[in-house]
Short mmCIF file of C-alpha atoms and ligand atoms in Angstrom, two decimals:
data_model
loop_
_atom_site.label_atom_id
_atom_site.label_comp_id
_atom_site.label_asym_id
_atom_site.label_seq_id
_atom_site.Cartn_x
_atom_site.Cartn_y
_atom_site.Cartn_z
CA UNK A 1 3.14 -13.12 -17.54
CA UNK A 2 3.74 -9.19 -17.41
CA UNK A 3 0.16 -7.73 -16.09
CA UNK A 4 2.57 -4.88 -15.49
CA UNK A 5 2.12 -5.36 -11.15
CA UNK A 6 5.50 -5.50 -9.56
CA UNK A 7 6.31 -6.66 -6.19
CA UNK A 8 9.11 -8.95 -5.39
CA UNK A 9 7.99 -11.31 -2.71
CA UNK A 10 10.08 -11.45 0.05
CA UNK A 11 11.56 -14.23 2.28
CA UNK A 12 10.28 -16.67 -0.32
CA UNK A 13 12.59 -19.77 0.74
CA UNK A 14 12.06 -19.40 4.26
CA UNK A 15 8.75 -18.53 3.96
CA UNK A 16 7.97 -22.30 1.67
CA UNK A 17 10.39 -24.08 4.31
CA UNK A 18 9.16 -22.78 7.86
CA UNK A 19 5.58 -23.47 6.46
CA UNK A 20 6.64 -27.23 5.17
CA UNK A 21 4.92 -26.51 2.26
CA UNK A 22 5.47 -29.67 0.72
CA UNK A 23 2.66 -32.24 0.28
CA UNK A 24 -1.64 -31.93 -0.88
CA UNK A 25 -2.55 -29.49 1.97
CA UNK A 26 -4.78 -26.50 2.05
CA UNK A 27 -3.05 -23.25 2.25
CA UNK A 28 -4.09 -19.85 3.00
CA UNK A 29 -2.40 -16.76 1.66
CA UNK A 30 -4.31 -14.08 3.22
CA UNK A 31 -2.44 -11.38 1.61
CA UNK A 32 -2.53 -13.09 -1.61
CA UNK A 33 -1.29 -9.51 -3.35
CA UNK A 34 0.78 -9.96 -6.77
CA UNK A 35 0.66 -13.86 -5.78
CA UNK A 36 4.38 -13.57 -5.34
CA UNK A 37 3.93 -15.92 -2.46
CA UNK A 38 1.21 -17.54 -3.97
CA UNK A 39 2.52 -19.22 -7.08
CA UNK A 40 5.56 -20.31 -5.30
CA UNK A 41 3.05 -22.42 -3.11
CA UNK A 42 1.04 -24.07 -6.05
CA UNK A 43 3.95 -24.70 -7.64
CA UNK A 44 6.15 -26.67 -5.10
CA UNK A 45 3.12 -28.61 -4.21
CA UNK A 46 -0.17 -30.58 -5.29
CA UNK A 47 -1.72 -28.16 -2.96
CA UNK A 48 -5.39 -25.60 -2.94
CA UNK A 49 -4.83 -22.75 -1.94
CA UNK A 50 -7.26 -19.73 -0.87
CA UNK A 51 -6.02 -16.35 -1.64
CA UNK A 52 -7.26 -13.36 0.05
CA UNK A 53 -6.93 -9.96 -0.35
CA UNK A 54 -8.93 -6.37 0.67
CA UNK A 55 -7.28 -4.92 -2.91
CA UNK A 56 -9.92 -5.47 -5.75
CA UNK A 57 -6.90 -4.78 -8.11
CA UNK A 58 -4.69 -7.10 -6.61
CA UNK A 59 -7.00 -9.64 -6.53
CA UNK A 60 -7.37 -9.49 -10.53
CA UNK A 61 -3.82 -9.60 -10.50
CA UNK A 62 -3.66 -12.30 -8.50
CA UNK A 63 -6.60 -14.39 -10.60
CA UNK A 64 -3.99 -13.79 -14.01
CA UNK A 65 -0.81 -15.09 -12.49
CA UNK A 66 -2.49 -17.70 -10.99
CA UNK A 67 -5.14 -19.19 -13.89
CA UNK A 68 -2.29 -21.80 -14.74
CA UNK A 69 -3.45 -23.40 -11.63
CA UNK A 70 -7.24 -23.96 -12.49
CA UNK A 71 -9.02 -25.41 -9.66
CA UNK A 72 -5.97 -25.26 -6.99
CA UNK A 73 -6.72 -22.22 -5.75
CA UNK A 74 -9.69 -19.82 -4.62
CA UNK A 75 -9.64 -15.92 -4.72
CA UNK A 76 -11.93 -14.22 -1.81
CA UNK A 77 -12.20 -10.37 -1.65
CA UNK A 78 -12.56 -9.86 2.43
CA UNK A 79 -9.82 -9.28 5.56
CA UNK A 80 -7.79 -11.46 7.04
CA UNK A 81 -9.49 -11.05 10.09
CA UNK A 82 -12.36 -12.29 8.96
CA UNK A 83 -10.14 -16.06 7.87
CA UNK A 84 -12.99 -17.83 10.31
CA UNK A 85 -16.16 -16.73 8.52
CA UNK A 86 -13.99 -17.08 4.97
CA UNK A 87 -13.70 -20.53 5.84
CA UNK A 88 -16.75 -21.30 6.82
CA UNK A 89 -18.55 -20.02 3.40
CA UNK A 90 -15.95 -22.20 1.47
CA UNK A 91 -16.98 -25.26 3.98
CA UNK A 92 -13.25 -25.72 5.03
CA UNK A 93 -12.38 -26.86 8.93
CA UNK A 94 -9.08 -27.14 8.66
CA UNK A 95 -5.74 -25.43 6.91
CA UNK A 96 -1.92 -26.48 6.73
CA UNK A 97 -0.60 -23.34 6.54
CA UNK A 98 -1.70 -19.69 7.12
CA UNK A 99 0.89 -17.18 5.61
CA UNK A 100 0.15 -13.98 6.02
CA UNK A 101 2.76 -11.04 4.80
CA UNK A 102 1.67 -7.37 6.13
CA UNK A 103 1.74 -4.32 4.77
CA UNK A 104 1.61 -2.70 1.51
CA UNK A 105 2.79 -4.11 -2.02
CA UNK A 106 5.33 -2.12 -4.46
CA UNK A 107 2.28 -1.80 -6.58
CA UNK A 108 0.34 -0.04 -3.67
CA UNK A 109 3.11 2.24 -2.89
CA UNK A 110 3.66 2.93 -6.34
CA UNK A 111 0.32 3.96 -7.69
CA UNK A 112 0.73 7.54 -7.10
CA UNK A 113 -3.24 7.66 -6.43
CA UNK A 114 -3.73 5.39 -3.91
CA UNK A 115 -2.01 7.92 -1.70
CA UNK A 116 0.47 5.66 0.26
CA UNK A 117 3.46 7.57 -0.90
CA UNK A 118 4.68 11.04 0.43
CA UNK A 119 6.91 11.36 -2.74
CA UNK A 120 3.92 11.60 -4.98
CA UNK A 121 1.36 14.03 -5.37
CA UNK A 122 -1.90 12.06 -4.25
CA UNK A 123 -5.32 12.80 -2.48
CA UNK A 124 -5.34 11.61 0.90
CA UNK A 125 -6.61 8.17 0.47
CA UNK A 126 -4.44 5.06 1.64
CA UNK A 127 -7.47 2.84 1.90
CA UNK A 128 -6.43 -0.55 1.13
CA UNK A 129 -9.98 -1.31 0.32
CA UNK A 130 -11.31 1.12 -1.74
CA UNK A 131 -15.39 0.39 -0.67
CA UNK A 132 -14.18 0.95 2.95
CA UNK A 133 -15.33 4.79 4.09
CA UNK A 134 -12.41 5.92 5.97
CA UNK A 135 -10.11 7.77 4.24
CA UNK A 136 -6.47 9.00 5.59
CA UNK A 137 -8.51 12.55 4.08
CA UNK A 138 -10.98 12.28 7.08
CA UNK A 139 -8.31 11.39 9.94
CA UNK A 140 -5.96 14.38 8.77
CA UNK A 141 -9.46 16.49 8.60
CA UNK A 142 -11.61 15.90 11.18
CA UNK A 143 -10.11 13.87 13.97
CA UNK A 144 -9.47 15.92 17.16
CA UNK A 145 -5.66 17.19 17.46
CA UNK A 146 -5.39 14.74 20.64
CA UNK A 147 -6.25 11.87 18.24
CA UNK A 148 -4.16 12.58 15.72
CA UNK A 149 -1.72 12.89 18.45
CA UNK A 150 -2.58 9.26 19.95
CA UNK A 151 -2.19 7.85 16.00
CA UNK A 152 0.78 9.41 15.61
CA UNK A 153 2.67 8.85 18.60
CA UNK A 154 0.90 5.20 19.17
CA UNK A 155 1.35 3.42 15.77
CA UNK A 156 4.14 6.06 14.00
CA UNK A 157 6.14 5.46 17.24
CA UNK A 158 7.24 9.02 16.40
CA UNK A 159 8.83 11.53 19.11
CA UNK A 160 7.40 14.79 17.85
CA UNK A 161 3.82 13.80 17.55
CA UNK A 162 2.79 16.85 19.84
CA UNK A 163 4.18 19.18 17.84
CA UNK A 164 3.10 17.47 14.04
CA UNK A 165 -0.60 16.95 15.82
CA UNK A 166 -0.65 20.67 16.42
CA UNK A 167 0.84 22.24 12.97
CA UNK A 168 -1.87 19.92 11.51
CA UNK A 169 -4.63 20.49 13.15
CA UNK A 170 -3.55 24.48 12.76
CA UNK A 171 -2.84 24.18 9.32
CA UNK A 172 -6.65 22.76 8.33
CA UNK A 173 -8.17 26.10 10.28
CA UNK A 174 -7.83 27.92 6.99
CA UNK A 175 -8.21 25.02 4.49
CA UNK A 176 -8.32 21.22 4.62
CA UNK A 177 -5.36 19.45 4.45
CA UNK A 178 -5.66 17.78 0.62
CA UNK A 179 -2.65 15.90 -0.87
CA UNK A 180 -0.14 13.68 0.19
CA UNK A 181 2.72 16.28 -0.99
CA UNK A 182 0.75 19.00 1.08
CA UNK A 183 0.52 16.36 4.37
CA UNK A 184 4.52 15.36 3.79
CA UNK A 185 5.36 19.36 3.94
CA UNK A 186 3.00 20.32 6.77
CA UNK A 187 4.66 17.64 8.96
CA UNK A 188 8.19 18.42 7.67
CA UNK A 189 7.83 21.77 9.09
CA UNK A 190 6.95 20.15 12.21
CA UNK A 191 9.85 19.15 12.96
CA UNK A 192 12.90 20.79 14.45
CA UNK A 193 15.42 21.80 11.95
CA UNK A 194 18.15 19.31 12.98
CA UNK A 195 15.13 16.60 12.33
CA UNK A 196 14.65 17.57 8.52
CA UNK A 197 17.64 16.16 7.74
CA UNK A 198 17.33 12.56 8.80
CA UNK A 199 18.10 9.52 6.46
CA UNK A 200 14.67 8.86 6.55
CA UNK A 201 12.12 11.38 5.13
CA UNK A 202 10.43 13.25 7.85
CA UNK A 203 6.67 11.95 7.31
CA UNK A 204 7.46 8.64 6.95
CA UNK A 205 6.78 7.51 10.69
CA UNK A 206 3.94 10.04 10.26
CA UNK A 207 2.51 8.16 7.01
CA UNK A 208 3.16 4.84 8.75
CA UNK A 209 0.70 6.05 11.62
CA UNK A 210 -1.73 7.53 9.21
CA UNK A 211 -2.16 4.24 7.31
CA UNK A 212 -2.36 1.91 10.10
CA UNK A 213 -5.36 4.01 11.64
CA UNK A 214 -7.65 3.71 8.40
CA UNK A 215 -6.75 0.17 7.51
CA UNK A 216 -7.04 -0.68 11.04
CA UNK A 217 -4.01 -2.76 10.75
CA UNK A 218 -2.83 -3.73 14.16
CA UNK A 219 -6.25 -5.16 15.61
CA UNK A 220 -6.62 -7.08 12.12
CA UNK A 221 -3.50 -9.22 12.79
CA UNK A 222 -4.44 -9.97 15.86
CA UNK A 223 -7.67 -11.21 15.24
CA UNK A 224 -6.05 -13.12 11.95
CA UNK A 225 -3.90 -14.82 14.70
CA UNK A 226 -6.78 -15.58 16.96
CA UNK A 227 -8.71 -16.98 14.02
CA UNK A 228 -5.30 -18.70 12.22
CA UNK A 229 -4.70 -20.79 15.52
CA UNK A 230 -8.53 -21.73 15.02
CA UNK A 231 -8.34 -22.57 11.46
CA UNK A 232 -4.57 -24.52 11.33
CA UNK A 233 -4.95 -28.42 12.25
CA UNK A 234 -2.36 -29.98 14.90
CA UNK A 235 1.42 -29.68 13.13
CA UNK A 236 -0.17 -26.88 10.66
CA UNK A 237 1.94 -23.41 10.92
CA UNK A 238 1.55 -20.32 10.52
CA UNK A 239 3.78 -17.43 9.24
CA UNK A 240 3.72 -13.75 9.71
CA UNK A 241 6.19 -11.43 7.79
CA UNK A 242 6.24 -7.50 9.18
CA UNK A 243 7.64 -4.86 8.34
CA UNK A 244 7.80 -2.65 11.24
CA UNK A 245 8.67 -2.92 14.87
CA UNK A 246 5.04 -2.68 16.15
CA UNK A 247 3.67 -5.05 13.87
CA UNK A 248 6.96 -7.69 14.97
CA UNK A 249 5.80 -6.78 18.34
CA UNK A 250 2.73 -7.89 18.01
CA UNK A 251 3.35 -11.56 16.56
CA UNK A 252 5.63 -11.92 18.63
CA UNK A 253 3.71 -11.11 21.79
CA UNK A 254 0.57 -12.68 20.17
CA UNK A 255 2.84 -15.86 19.59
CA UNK A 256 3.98 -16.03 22.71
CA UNK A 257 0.83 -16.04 24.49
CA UNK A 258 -0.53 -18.64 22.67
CA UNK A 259 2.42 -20.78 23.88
CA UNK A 260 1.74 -20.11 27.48
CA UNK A 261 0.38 -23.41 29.70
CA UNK A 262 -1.16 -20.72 32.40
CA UNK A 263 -1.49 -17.13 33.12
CA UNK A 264 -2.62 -17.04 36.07
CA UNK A 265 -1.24 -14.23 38.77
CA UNK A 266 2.18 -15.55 40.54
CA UNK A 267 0.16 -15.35 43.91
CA UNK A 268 -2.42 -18.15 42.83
CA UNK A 269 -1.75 -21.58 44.33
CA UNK A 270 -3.80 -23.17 41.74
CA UNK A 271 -4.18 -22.72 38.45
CA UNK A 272 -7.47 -21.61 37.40
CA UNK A 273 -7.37 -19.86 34.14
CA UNK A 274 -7.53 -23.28 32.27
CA UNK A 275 -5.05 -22.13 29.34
CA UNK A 276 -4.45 -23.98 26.74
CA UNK A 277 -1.56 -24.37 24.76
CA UNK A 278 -2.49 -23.56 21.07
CA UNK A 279 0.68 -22.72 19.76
CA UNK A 280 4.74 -24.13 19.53
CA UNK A 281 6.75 -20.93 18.76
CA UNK A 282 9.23 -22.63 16.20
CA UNK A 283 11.10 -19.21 14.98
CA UNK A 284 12.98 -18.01 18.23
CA UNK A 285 14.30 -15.61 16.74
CA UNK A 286 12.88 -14.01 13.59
CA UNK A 287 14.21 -14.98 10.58
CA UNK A 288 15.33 -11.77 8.10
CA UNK A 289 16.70 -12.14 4.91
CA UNK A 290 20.28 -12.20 3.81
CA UNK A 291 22.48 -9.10 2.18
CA UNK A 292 22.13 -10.86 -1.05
CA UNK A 293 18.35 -10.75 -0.65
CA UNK A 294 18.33 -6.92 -0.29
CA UNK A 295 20.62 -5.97 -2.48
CA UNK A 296 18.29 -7.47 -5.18
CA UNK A 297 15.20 -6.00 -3.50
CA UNK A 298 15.93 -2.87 -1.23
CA UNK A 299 11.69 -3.23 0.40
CA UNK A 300 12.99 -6.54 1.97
CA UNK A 301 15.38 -5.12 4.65
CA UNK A 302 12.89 -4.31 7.19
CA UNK A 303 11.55 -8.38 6.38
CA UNK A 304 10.71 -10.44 9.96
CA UNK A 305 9.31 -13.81 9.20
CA UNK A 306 8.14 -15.23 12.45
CA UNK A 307 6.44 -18.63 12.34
CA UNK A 308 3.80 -20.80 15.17
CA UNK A 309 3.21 -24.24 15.24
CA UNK A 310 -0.30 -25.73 16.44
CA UNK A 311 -0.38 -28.29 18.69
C1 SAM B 1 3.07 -7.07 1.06
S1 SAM B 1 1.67 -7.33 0.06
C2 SAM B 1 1.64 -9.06 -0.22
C3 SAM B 1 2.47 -9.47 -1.39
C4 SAM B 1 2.36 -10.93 -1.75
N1 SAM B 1 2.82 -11.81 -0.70
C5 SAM B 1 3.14 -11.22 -3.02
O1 SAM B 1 3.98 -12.10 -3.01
O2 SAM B 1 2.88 -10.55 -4.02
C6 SAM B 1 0.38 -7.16 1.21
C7 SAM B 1 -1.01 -7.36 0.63
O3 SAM B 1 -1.88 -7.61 1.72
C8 SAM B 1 -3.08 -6.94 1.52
N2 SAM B 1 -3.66 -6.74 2.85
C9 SAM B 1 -3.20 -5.96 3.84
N3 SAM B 1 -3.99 -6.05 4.91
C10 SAM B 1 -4.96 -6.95 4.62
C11 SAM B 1 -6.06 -7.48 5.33
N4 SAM B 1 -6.35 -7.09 6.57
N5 SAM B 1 -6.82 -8.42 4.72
C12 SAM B 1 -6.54 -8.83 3.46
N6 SAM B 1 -5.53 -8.33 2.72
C13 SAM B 1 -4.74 -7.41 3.30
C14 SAM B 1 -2.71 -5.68 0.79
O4 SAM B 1 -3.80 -5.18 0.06
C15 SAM B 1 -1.57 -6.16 -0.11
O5 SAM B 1 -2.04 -6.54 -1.37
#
């Protein structure tokens, strides 16, 4: 069905493998987006699954591609963060599988309005829900230069944020900062000159930052985790596929700690923090997708699949 939303989902064999997504279970696809993911699932299996999604226009997408499974499957407007009280109003205990692949779609980055893309002229939005109040508008306009500093630096991971904190914040004294084009300028003269001329565009690091701040990204995936590990029943998995280095950070710290018996100080005799064990890391390493894979869709080379066990 062409409902004209385009976004190849990525990892797509691993990602129906590592979950054993093979028999009746319930499945959650908390970024349900073009249903890439999602159809794959109801197809290879007998399975329901819920679909979530902040985008009110991805969920519609989602609902077309998926009708041809009727009943099998749920669509929820909320966050992923939220997967415990979800559940609860569908009167579900228990899931299979939690997949959950971060980020923005094609379709996001595409739509020249939503303001995700520095290539094309936009107002500042980048609000993945479009209800929610914060706007990427309000950080570039009214946060303090040391906060834009802390975004920039913290969740761009971007060396000059000093110096693209300052031009911004100087910049907006004689009029706010408006477009996406204007923003991608502002912090291209930023840089030093011998920075311009990267591989990568100048702002992207900077337009990373931006849109983790007003979607709030980082703490969501951690509480998804927290509220995954709650949701999965023993031998259920889940799956996380990022597509940055702070976000891979994350799981994989987040998936480690789950996996820990104790962490308790090395100086304790005893153990008294009463860990449990939630989690079986089954991904060492994470899994990324082959040449062949990105050659046919350039997005999935920055692709880490990472994937937990309960126990
Ligand atoms: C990379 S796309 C997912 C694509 C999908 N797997 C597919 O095959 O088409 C990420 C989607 O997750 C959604 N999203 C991001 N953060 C979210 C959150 N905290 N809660 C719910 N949905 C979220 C975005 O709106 C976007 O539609």
């Amino acid at each position: 069905m062409d409902t004209g939303f385009y976004h190849e989902p990525v990892l797509l064999k691993d990602v129906i493998d590592s979950l054993c997504i093979n028999k009746k279970g319930i499945y959650v696809d908390g970024t349900v987006g073009g249903a890439g993911h999602a159809q794959a699932i109801l197809q290879d299996t007998k399975g329901f699954l819920i679909g979530i999604d902040r985008d009110e226009e991805a969920l519609s997408i989602a609902a077309q591609k998926l009708a041809r499974f009727g009943s099998r499957k749920i669509l929820v407007k909320g966050n992923f963060a939220d997967l415990s009280d979800i559940l609860t109003k569908l009167n579900i205990e228990k899931v299979d599988a939690v997949l959950l692949d971060l980020g923005v779609s094609s379709h996001q980055l595409d739509a020249a309005e939503r303001g995700f893309s520095f290539s094309k002229e936009a107002p500042l939005d980048m609000r993945m829900d479009r209800c929610q109040r914060l706007t990427a508008y309000e950080i570039v306009n009214s946060f303090s230069q040391r906060e834009l500093e802390r975004i920039i630096r913290d969740y761009g991971e971007e060396r000059m944020a000093v110096r693209i904190a300052r031009t911004i914040t100087q910049t907006r004294k004689s009029s706010p900062v408006e477009t996406t084009v204007e923003l991608a300028a502002i912090v291209a003269g930023a840089m030093p000159p011998p920075l311009r001329r990267q591989q990568i565009h100048p702002a992207t690091r900077t337009f990373q930052a931006i849109r983790i701040a007003v979607n709030n990204e980082l703490d969501n995936v951690k509480k998804a985790i927290e509220a995954g590990i709650a949701a999965l029943k023993v031998g259920g998995r889940m799956g996380i596929i990022s597509f940055h280095s702070l976000e891979d950070r994350l799981v994989k710290n987040e998936f480690r700690n789950a996996q820990k018996s104790c962490v308790c100080p090395p100086d304790v005799p005893v153990c008294v923090c009463n860990k449990e064990v939630k989690l079986r890391v089954v991904t060492r390493k994470a899994i990324m997708p082959q040449q062949e894979e990105i050659n046919l869709n350039p997005r999935a080379r920055s692709a880490r699949l990472r994937v937990a066990e309960r126990v």
